[in-house]
XYZ file of C-alpha atoms in Angstrom:
474
model
C -18.380 18.756 21.778
C -17.001 20.678 24.754
C -13.802 19.393 26.357
C -13.769 19.365 30.156
C -11.562 22.443 30.552
C -13.882 25.280 29.590
C -13.276 26.601 33.120
C -9.524 27.159 32.637
C -9.778 28.822 29.219
C -10.822 32.112 30.872
C -8.159 31.941 33.601
C -5.466 34.148 32.026
C -2.673 33.639 34.637
C -3.140 29.835 34.563
C -3.090 29.853 30.749
C 0.103 31.939 30.666
C 1.853 29.514 33.023
C 0.576 26.480 31.108
C 1.773 27.956 27.780
C 5.270 28.465 29.187
C 5.353 24.835 30.418
C 3.905 23.622 27.089
C 6.643 25.217 24.958
C 9.415 23.736 27.110
C 7.669 20.344 27.085
C 7.483 20.453 23.268
C 11.208 21.186 23.049
C 11.971 18.405 25.560
C 9.843 15.898 23.654
C 11.332 16.810 20.267
C 8.216 18.398 18.701
C 10.568 20.401 16.505
C 10.935 22.095 13.137
C 13.799 23.966 11.571
C 13.304 27.718 11.235
C 12.157 29.569 8.112
C 15.393 31.556 8.182
C 17.608 28.415 8.217
C 15.421 25.661 6.717
C 18.350 23.328 5.995
C 20.299 23.748 9.247
C 19.645 22.262 12.672
C 21.879 24.770 14.523
C 18.792 26.755 15.490
C 15.422 25.016 15.720
C 12.054 25.849 17.222
C 8.989 23.984 18.382
C 6.464 22.975 15.738
C 3.202 24.905 16.268
C 0.626 23.139 18.464
C -2.521 23.743 20.507
C -2.208 24.547 24.194
C -4.996 22.090 25.064
C -6.161 18.842 23.481
C -9.336 19.191 21.393
C -12.556 17.292 21.985
C -13.275 14.564 19.413
C -16.447 12.422 19.502
C -15.295 8.905 20.435
C -17.788 7.214 18.064
C -16.430 9.162 15.072
C -12.831 8.533 16.137
C -13.549 4.789 16.287
C -15.342 4.942 12.927
C -12.284 6.591 11.320
C -9.997 3.853 12.644
C -12.422 1.085 11.664
C -12.580 2.182 8.006
C -8.819 2.655 7.505
C -8.065 -0.920 6.436
C -10.936 -0.582 3.939
C -9.336 2.545 2.468
C -5.984 0.729 2.276
C -7.667 -2.033 0.234
C -9.386 0.543 -1.971
C -6.227 2.537 -2.745
C -4.386 -0.680 -3.557
C -7.223 -1.883 -5.816
C -7.262 1.435 -7.718
C -3.487 1.345 -8.205
C -3.781 -2.051 -9.917
C -6.705 -1.054 -12.155
C -5.191 0.440 -15.312
C -8.571 0.904 -17.049
C -10.138 2.691 -14.097
C -7.250 5.175 -13.821
C -7.221 5.691 -17.580
C -10.967 6.359 -17.809
C -11.172 8.472 -14.648
C -8.223 10.744 -15.454
C -8.930 11.060 -19.210
C -10.395 14.573 -18.961
C -7.969 15.742 -16.250
C -4.779 14.869 -18.117
C -5.893 16.986 -21.079
C -5.771 20.153 -18.948
C -3.500 19.366 -15.969
C 0.129 18.996 -17.067
C 1.335 17.650 -13.730
C -1.186 14.796 -13.569
C -0.569 14.135 -17.278
C 3.184 13.757 -16.733
C 2.638 11.333 -13.821
C 0.212 9.387 -16.001
C 2.693 9.206 -18.906
C 5.306 7.664 -16.617
C 2.698 5.228 -15.271
C 1.841 4.051 -18.798
C 5.484 3.809 -19.883
C 6.344 1.613 -16.870
C 3.355 -0.650 -17.517
C 4.342 -1.027 -21.182
C 7.902 -1.998 -20.198
C 6.535 -4.446 -17.613
C 6.621 -3.811 -13.868
C 9.964 -4.720 -12.297
C 8.552 -4.125 -8.815
C 6.877 -7.090 -7.084
C 6.497 -5.772 -3.519
C 4.188 -2.767 -3.003
C 4.124 -0.501 0.045
C 1.348 1.997 0.708
C 1.526 4.654 3.415
C -1.485 6.921 3.289
C -3.419 9.243 5.551
C -7.167 9.635 5.312
C -8.293 13.058 6.576
C -11.724 13.839 8.036
C -13.729 16.638 9.582
C -16.761 16.416 11.865
C -19.694 17.840 9.919
C -22.431 19.257 12.119
C -24.948 19.298 9.265
C -28.555 20.395 9.517
C -29.541 18.790 12.827
C -26.238 19.486 14.632
C -25.270 15.822 15.093
C -21.600 15.464 14.123
C -20.810 13.049 11.282
C -17.419 11.856 9.997
C -16.759 13.213 6.492
C -13.642 12.524 4.467
C -11.762 15.554 3.167
C -9.189 13.617 1.140
C -6.789 10.714 1.191
C -3.066 11.466 0.902
C -1.196 8.668 -0.858
C 2.226 10.360 -1.093
C 4.427 11.990 1.577
C 1.709 11.868 4.265
C 3.519 13.780 6.995
C 3.555 14.463 10.747
C 3.435 10.806 11.806
C 6.677 11.479 13.668
C 5.910 14.710 15.500
C 2.382 13.663 16.429
C 3.920 10.599 18.103
C 5.412 13.067 20.617
C 2.593 15.568 21.021
C 0.325 13.658 23.433
C 3.055 13.731 26.114
C 3.157 17.536 25.840
C -0.607 17.822 26.251
C -0.529 15.399 29.167
C 1.968 17.656 30.944
C -0.152 20.769 30.267
C -3.279 19.134 31.699
C -1.395 18.133 34.846
C -0.137 21.706 35.336
C -3.762 22.879 35.021
C -4.882 20.423 37.716
C -6.401 17.924 35.265
C -4.347 14.807 36.052
C -7.345 12.496 35.674
C -8.085 13.883 32.190
C -4.374 13.649 31.279
C -4.489 9.907 31.984
C -7.261 9.532 29.369
C -5.114 10.773 26.445
C -4.512 7.918 24.023
C -1.025 6.614 23.259
C -0.217 7.252 19.601
C 2.894 6.297 17.661
C 2.455 6.517 13.887
C 6.217 6.735 13.304
C 6.561 3.184 14.634
C 3.644 1.978 12.475
C 5.021 3.621 9.321
C 8.472 2.159 9.984
C 6.950 -1.320 10.428
C 5.540 -1.087 6.908
C 8.827 0.151 5.433
C 10.733 -2.578 7.319
C 8.375 -5.288 6.037
C 8.786 -4.089 2.432
C 12.588 -3.966 2.903
C 12.565 -7.534 4.274
C 10.416 -8.860 1.382
C 12.690 -7.151 -1.159
C 15.167 -9.748 0.032
C 18.599 -8.116 0.055
C 19.930 -7.614 3.620
C 22.661 -5.194 2.507
C 20.229 -2.923 0.566
C 19.246 0.471 1.990
C 16.047 2.439 2.410
C 16.217 5.781 0.580
C 14.173 8.726 1.838
C 13.601 10.927 -1.193
C 13.594 14.408 0.332
C 12.997 18.010 -0.653
C 15.626 20.659 -1.297
C 14.214 22.633 1.656
C 13.906 20.366 4.685
C 12.238 22.289 7.521
C 10.251 19.245 8.610
C 13.281 16.960 8.973
C 12.584 15.898 12.581
C 9.241 14.419 11.589
C 11.110 12.248 9.088
C 13.924 11.442 11.542
C 11.370 9.854 13.905
C 10.536 7.256 11.223
C 14.175 6.999 10.167
C 15.344 6.252 13.725
C 12.785 3.445 14.039
C 14.447 1.854 10.983
C 17.982 2.324 12.323
C 16.796 0.655 15.546
C 15.993 -2.397 13.391
C 19.476 -2.216 11.831
C 18.061 -1.082 8.489
C 20.359 1.435 6.796
C 18.748 4.695 5.687
C 20.097 7.245 3.215
C 18.569 10.622 2.353
C 18.750 11.831 -1.243
C 17.074 14.422 -3.485
C 15.797 14.025 -7.034
C 18.908 15.740 -8.349
C 21.120 13.175 -6.573
C 19.134 10.414 -8.274
C 19.531 12.139 -11.644
C 23.294 12.525 -11.169
C 24.190 9.250 -9.443
C 21.266 6.808 -9.726
C 21.521 3.781 -12.019
C 19.793 0.495 -12.830
C 21.557 -2.803 -13.522
C 20.317 -5.442 -15.988
C 17.880 -6.816 -13.398
C 16.553 -3.243 -12.846
C 18.007 -3.113 -9.339
C 18.418 0.517 -8.273
C 21.814 1.772 -7.126
C 22.704 5.073 -5.461
C 26.397 5.799 -4.908
C 27.057 2.078 -5.337
C 24.482 1.050 -2.714
C 21.514 -1.110 -3.694
C 18.203 0.535 -2.775
C 15.403 -1.738 -1.520
C 12.772 0.907 -0.703
C 12.266 4.467 -1.957
C 10.132 6.413 0.537
C 8.917 9.662 -1.050
C 8.723 12.747 1.163
C 8.804 14.887 -1.976
C 7.338 14.790 -5.488
C 3.692 15.619 -4.797
C 3.433 19.124 -6.341
C 4.501 20.562 -9.724
C 7.201 22.788 -8.211
C 9.045 19.621 -7.082
C 9.876 18.870 -10.742
C 12.035 20.191 -13.524
C 13.098 18.133 -16.553
C 15.922 16.431 -14.628
C 13.615 15.545 -11.741
C 11.058 13.997 -14.087
C 13.865 11.869 -15.564
C 14.923 10.848 -12.046
C 11.314 9.923 -11.221
C 11.105 7.753 -14.335
C 14.359 5.995 -13.393
C 12.984 5.247 -9.902
C 9.663 3.999 -11.284
C 11.368 1.665 -13.756
C 13.415 0.071 -10.975
C 12.757 -3.071 -8.970
C 12.918 -1.069 -5.712
C 9.739 -0.828 -3.639
C 8.383 2.681 -4.191
C 6.249 4.263 -1.497
C 4.181 5.211 -3.348
C 4.603 3.791 -6.821
C 3.222 6.215 -9.387
C -0.112 4.375 -9.783
C -0.745 4.776 -6.060
C 0.070 8.478 -6.266
C -2.519 8.778 -9.064
C -5.030 6.901 -6.892
C -4.852 9.853 -4.486
C -5.906 12.502 -7.030
C -9.035 14.561 -6.358
C -10.576 13.380 -9.638
C -10.350 9.768 -8.447
C -11.901 10.819 -5.122
C -14.845 12.365 -6.957
C -15.286 9.344 -9.234
C -15.400 7.015 -6.211
C -18.542 8.779 -4.991
C -20.488 7.822 -8.135
C -23.034 5.026 -7.587
C -21.578 1.606 -8.410
C -17.899 2.651 -8.580
C -16.869 1.217 -5.210
C -18.710 -2.017 -5.975
C -16.756 -2.356 -9.232
C -13.410 -1.791 -7.501
C -14.144 -3.964 -4.462
C -16.402 -6.757 -5.767
C -18.036 -8.967 -3.139
C -17.178 -6.621 -0.274
C -20.525 -5.029 0.534
C -19.661 -4.183 4.160
C -16.345 -2.599 3.172
C -18.140 -0.493 0.553
C -20.798 0.604 3.063
C -18.172 1.686 5.634
C -16.254 3.689 3.018
C -19.352 5.305 1.518
C -20.586 6.441 4.946
C -17.596 8.824 5.142
C -18.123 10.537 1.762
C -19.187 14.154 1.515
C -21.004 15.309 -1.644
C -18.552 15.322 -4.576
C -19.323 16.651 -8.058
C -17.740 16.432 -11.486
C -16.993 19.541 -13.551
C -16.380 17.557 -16.755
C -17.550 19.200 -19.976
C -21.203 18.471 -20.771
C -24.660 18.994 -19.312
C -23.922 17.531 -15.872
C -20.796 19.664 -15.422
C -22.616 22.790 -16.677
C -25.341 22.303 -14.047
C -22.824 21.755 -11.257
C -20.804 24.860 -12.239
C -23.986 26.989 -12.321
C -25.062 25.637 -8.920
C -21.692 26.546 -7.360
C -21.631 30.027 -8.914
C -25.131 30.688 -7.541
C -24.280 29.521 -3.998
C -20.468 29.502 -3.588
C -20.517 29.257 0.232
C -21.953 25.737 0.032
C -18.892 24.320 -1.746
C -15.114 23.924 -1.954
C -13.324 23.957 -5.330
C -10.359 21.556 -5.339
C -7.534 21.278 -7.884
C -5.530 18.025 -8.342
C -2.925 19.028 -5.740
C -1.515 17.826 -2.438
C 0.182 19.736 0.342
C -2.537 22.144 1.516
C -3.284 25.732 0.584
C -4.713 24.984 -2.874
C -8.487 24.944 -2.348
C -10.848 27.792 -3.245
C -13.832 29.044 -1.259
C -16.594 31.644 -1.371
C -16.093 34.659 -3.603
C -12.771 33.369 -4.948
C -14.451 30.089 -5.949
C -17.220 32.015 -7.742
C -14.783 34.239 -9.657
C -12.637 31.308 -10.848
C -15.648 29.253 -11.914
C -17.190 32.176 -13.804
C -13.903 32.632 -15.626
C -13.503 28.941 -16.615
C -17.133 27.734 -16.715
C -17.110 27.298 -20.525
C -13.497 26.140 -20.776
C -12.102 22.585 -20.515
C -9.838 24.029 -17.793
C -12.681 23.471 -15.329
C -12.146 19.695 -15.615
C -8.862 20.081 -13.706
C -10.998 20.780 -10.575
C -13.639 18.914 -8.604
C -16.375 20.429 -6.460
C -17.131 19.229 -2.938
C -19.760 20.105 -0.349
C -18.303 22.417 2.279
C -18.122 20.671 5.641
C -19.359 22.680 8.606
C -17.689 21.618 11.858
C -18.546 23.034 15.304
C -15.796 25.500 16.379
C -14.253 25.344 19.871
C -12.041 27.742 21.826
C -8.315 26.978 22.125
C -4.909 28.657 22.094
C -2.605 28.070 19.113
C 1.044 28.216 20.180
C 3.419 29.485 17.514
C 6.942 30.822 17.937
C 7.035 34.642 18.174
C 3.226 34.925 18.186
C 1.054 36.508 20.911
C -0.899 34.210 23.238
C -4.570 34.646 22.365
C -7.687 32.510 22.293
C -9.069 31.485 18.879
C -12.229 29.834 17.636
C -10.855 26.637 16.104
C -11.833 23.660 13.990
C -9.985 20.329 13.775
C -9.178 17.740 11.131
C -8.492 14.107 12.054
C -6.132 12.010 9.947
C -5.689 8.241 10.257
C -2.455 6.756 8.949
C -2.761 3.513 6.999
C 0.015 1.097 6.028
C -0.193 -1.908 3.743
C 2.294 -4.189 2.032
C 1.399 -6.411 -0.913
C 3.665 -9.047 -2.453
C 2.421 -10.047 -5.893
C -1.327 -10.487 -5.288
C -1.035 -11.331 -1.580
C -1.763 -8.638 1.042
C 0.938 -9.233 3.649
C 0.150 -6.301 5.956
C -2.903 -4.056 6.264
C -3.300 -1.862 9.322
C -4.134 1.530 10.747
C -0.889 2.992 12.076
C -1.974 5.868 14.304
C -3.637 9.253 14.061
C -2.932 12.948 13.542
C -5.145 15.777 14.775
C -4.541 19.216 13.272
C -6.364 22.347 14.368
C -6.659 25.812 12.861
C -8.445 29.067 13.537
C -11.823 29.274 11.764
C -10.738 32.246 9.613
C -8.198 30.045 7.803
C -10.174 28.054 5.247
C -7.335 25.927 3.904
C -3.865 24.707 4.722
C -1.947 22.272 6.892
C 0.865 22.485 9.434
C 3.644 22.568 6.825
C 1.743 25.351 5.022
C 1.857 27.351 8.280
C -1.894 27.415 8.959
C -2.855 24.387 11.075
C -1.093 23.278 14.259
C -0.534 19.879 15.878
C -3.129 18.723 18.391
C -4.144 15.676 20.445
C -7.688 14.235 20.465
C -9.521 14.114 23.785
C -12.337 11.616 23.293
C -15.768 12.702 24.517
C-alpha cells in the first residue's frame, strides 16, 4: 500500500521545507486547536496535529466503507427503537458498569413516561482499519461505531487543502489533484438543519452541549458556522447550565434562558467523568424533553461495545434488519472477531484463550473517547485478575487487527521532525433523520483519516495520540 512519494521521504531538506509550509498552511486553513495551557481561551491557538503527507488507502476498501454507511445508519436506528434487544444485550453489563447502568435507567424512565420526541437525528462515525491478515491482502474491519460526539468532522474538512499544498511544494501537483474533496461539517450540519426544520418552530435554537474544557472548539465551530449560514441560531451550553437554567413546559418543550431549544447536539456526555449528580439530572431533563437529541439516550446505548459484540452473533443482524439480506451481508463483511466475556462456560473459554495468547486480542471496556483499550501483557494481567468475577462482563474481547505500517512524519507543535512507522484508521460519518417511523434522510457525510505511530496501541486525536490525515487512494 505504498503511496507514490517514497522517494521524497528520504530527502531531508525537502521534508524540512515541506513541513514548514505545511504548518503555515494548517494555520491558514483553520486546522486549529486551543492549547493545553489555555484550553478555554482562543487568544493563543496552535495547529491540530496532522501528517506531513497523505496516507495510502486502498480505493476498494474506501469505497466499501462508504457503501456500508447507510446500512450502519439503519442498524443503529433499528437498535435504538428495540427496547427488548437493548434490555437483553446490556443485562449483564449494567450489573457491573455503573455508567452504562445510569444511562439505561434514564432510557427506561423516559420510555415509561412516554417519548415526547418525535424527530430523531443520528450522527455517527464508523471506524475501520485495514487488516492485512494471513495472506497479506488488506480487508476492511470495523473497530467501533461512535454514536455520540463523533468529532473532527470540522477540522478534517480543511485538512485535504493542506496536504494538497504540501504535495505541490514537493513537486507532486498531479498527485495533489487526486485528493478527494471532503466536507463532513457540511453533511453533519445538513442533518441538524433537517431535524431543526422538522421540529417545526422557526424561532427555536440548536444547542451544542459542550464540555467544561473546550480545546477542540474550532472543530465544532465549523459545524456551527454551517448552521448560522442557514440562519439557524446556535447556542453553546454545558450540563451545569442546563441544570441551573433549563426547564420544560407542559408540552415538554425545552427552554434555556427563555429560548426554545429544537435540537440538542451532544459534544459531551460520553464518559463517566462528564457526570456528577447535577449533570445526570440535567441529562434526564434533556431526555424527557420534546427537543431532538443527537443522540437520544437509546442511540448512545446502541453504540456500546457490548452491543457491538452481540451484533456479531449469528442471526442477530437478521433479527434487527428483517428482509434486508444484502444490507446484513455488507455489514457482516466488516466485522472482526468479537467475543463475549459473560459469566458461564463460553465466557470462561474466551477468557482462558485470551490469557494464553494476549497478543491476538484487544480488551475493550464500554467507553468512548479513545485511550481505554487494553493490549498484550496489560490485557493478560487484568483478565487474570477478573477472570472469575462478574466484573469481566463489563468488557468485550476483539481480535487484534494487524494493518500494514507505512512511513510518514507526524507534525505536532513543539515536537521534533522525525519519520515514524504509522498505521491509519478510517472513519466514515453517517447522518440520518427519522420522523415517527419514516426515514427522512440517510446518508454518508464524509470521512476522517487518523494516523498514529505503531508504538501507540490506542487513542485518538483528542487523546493526543493520533493525528489528522488525508486518504490518498491507491
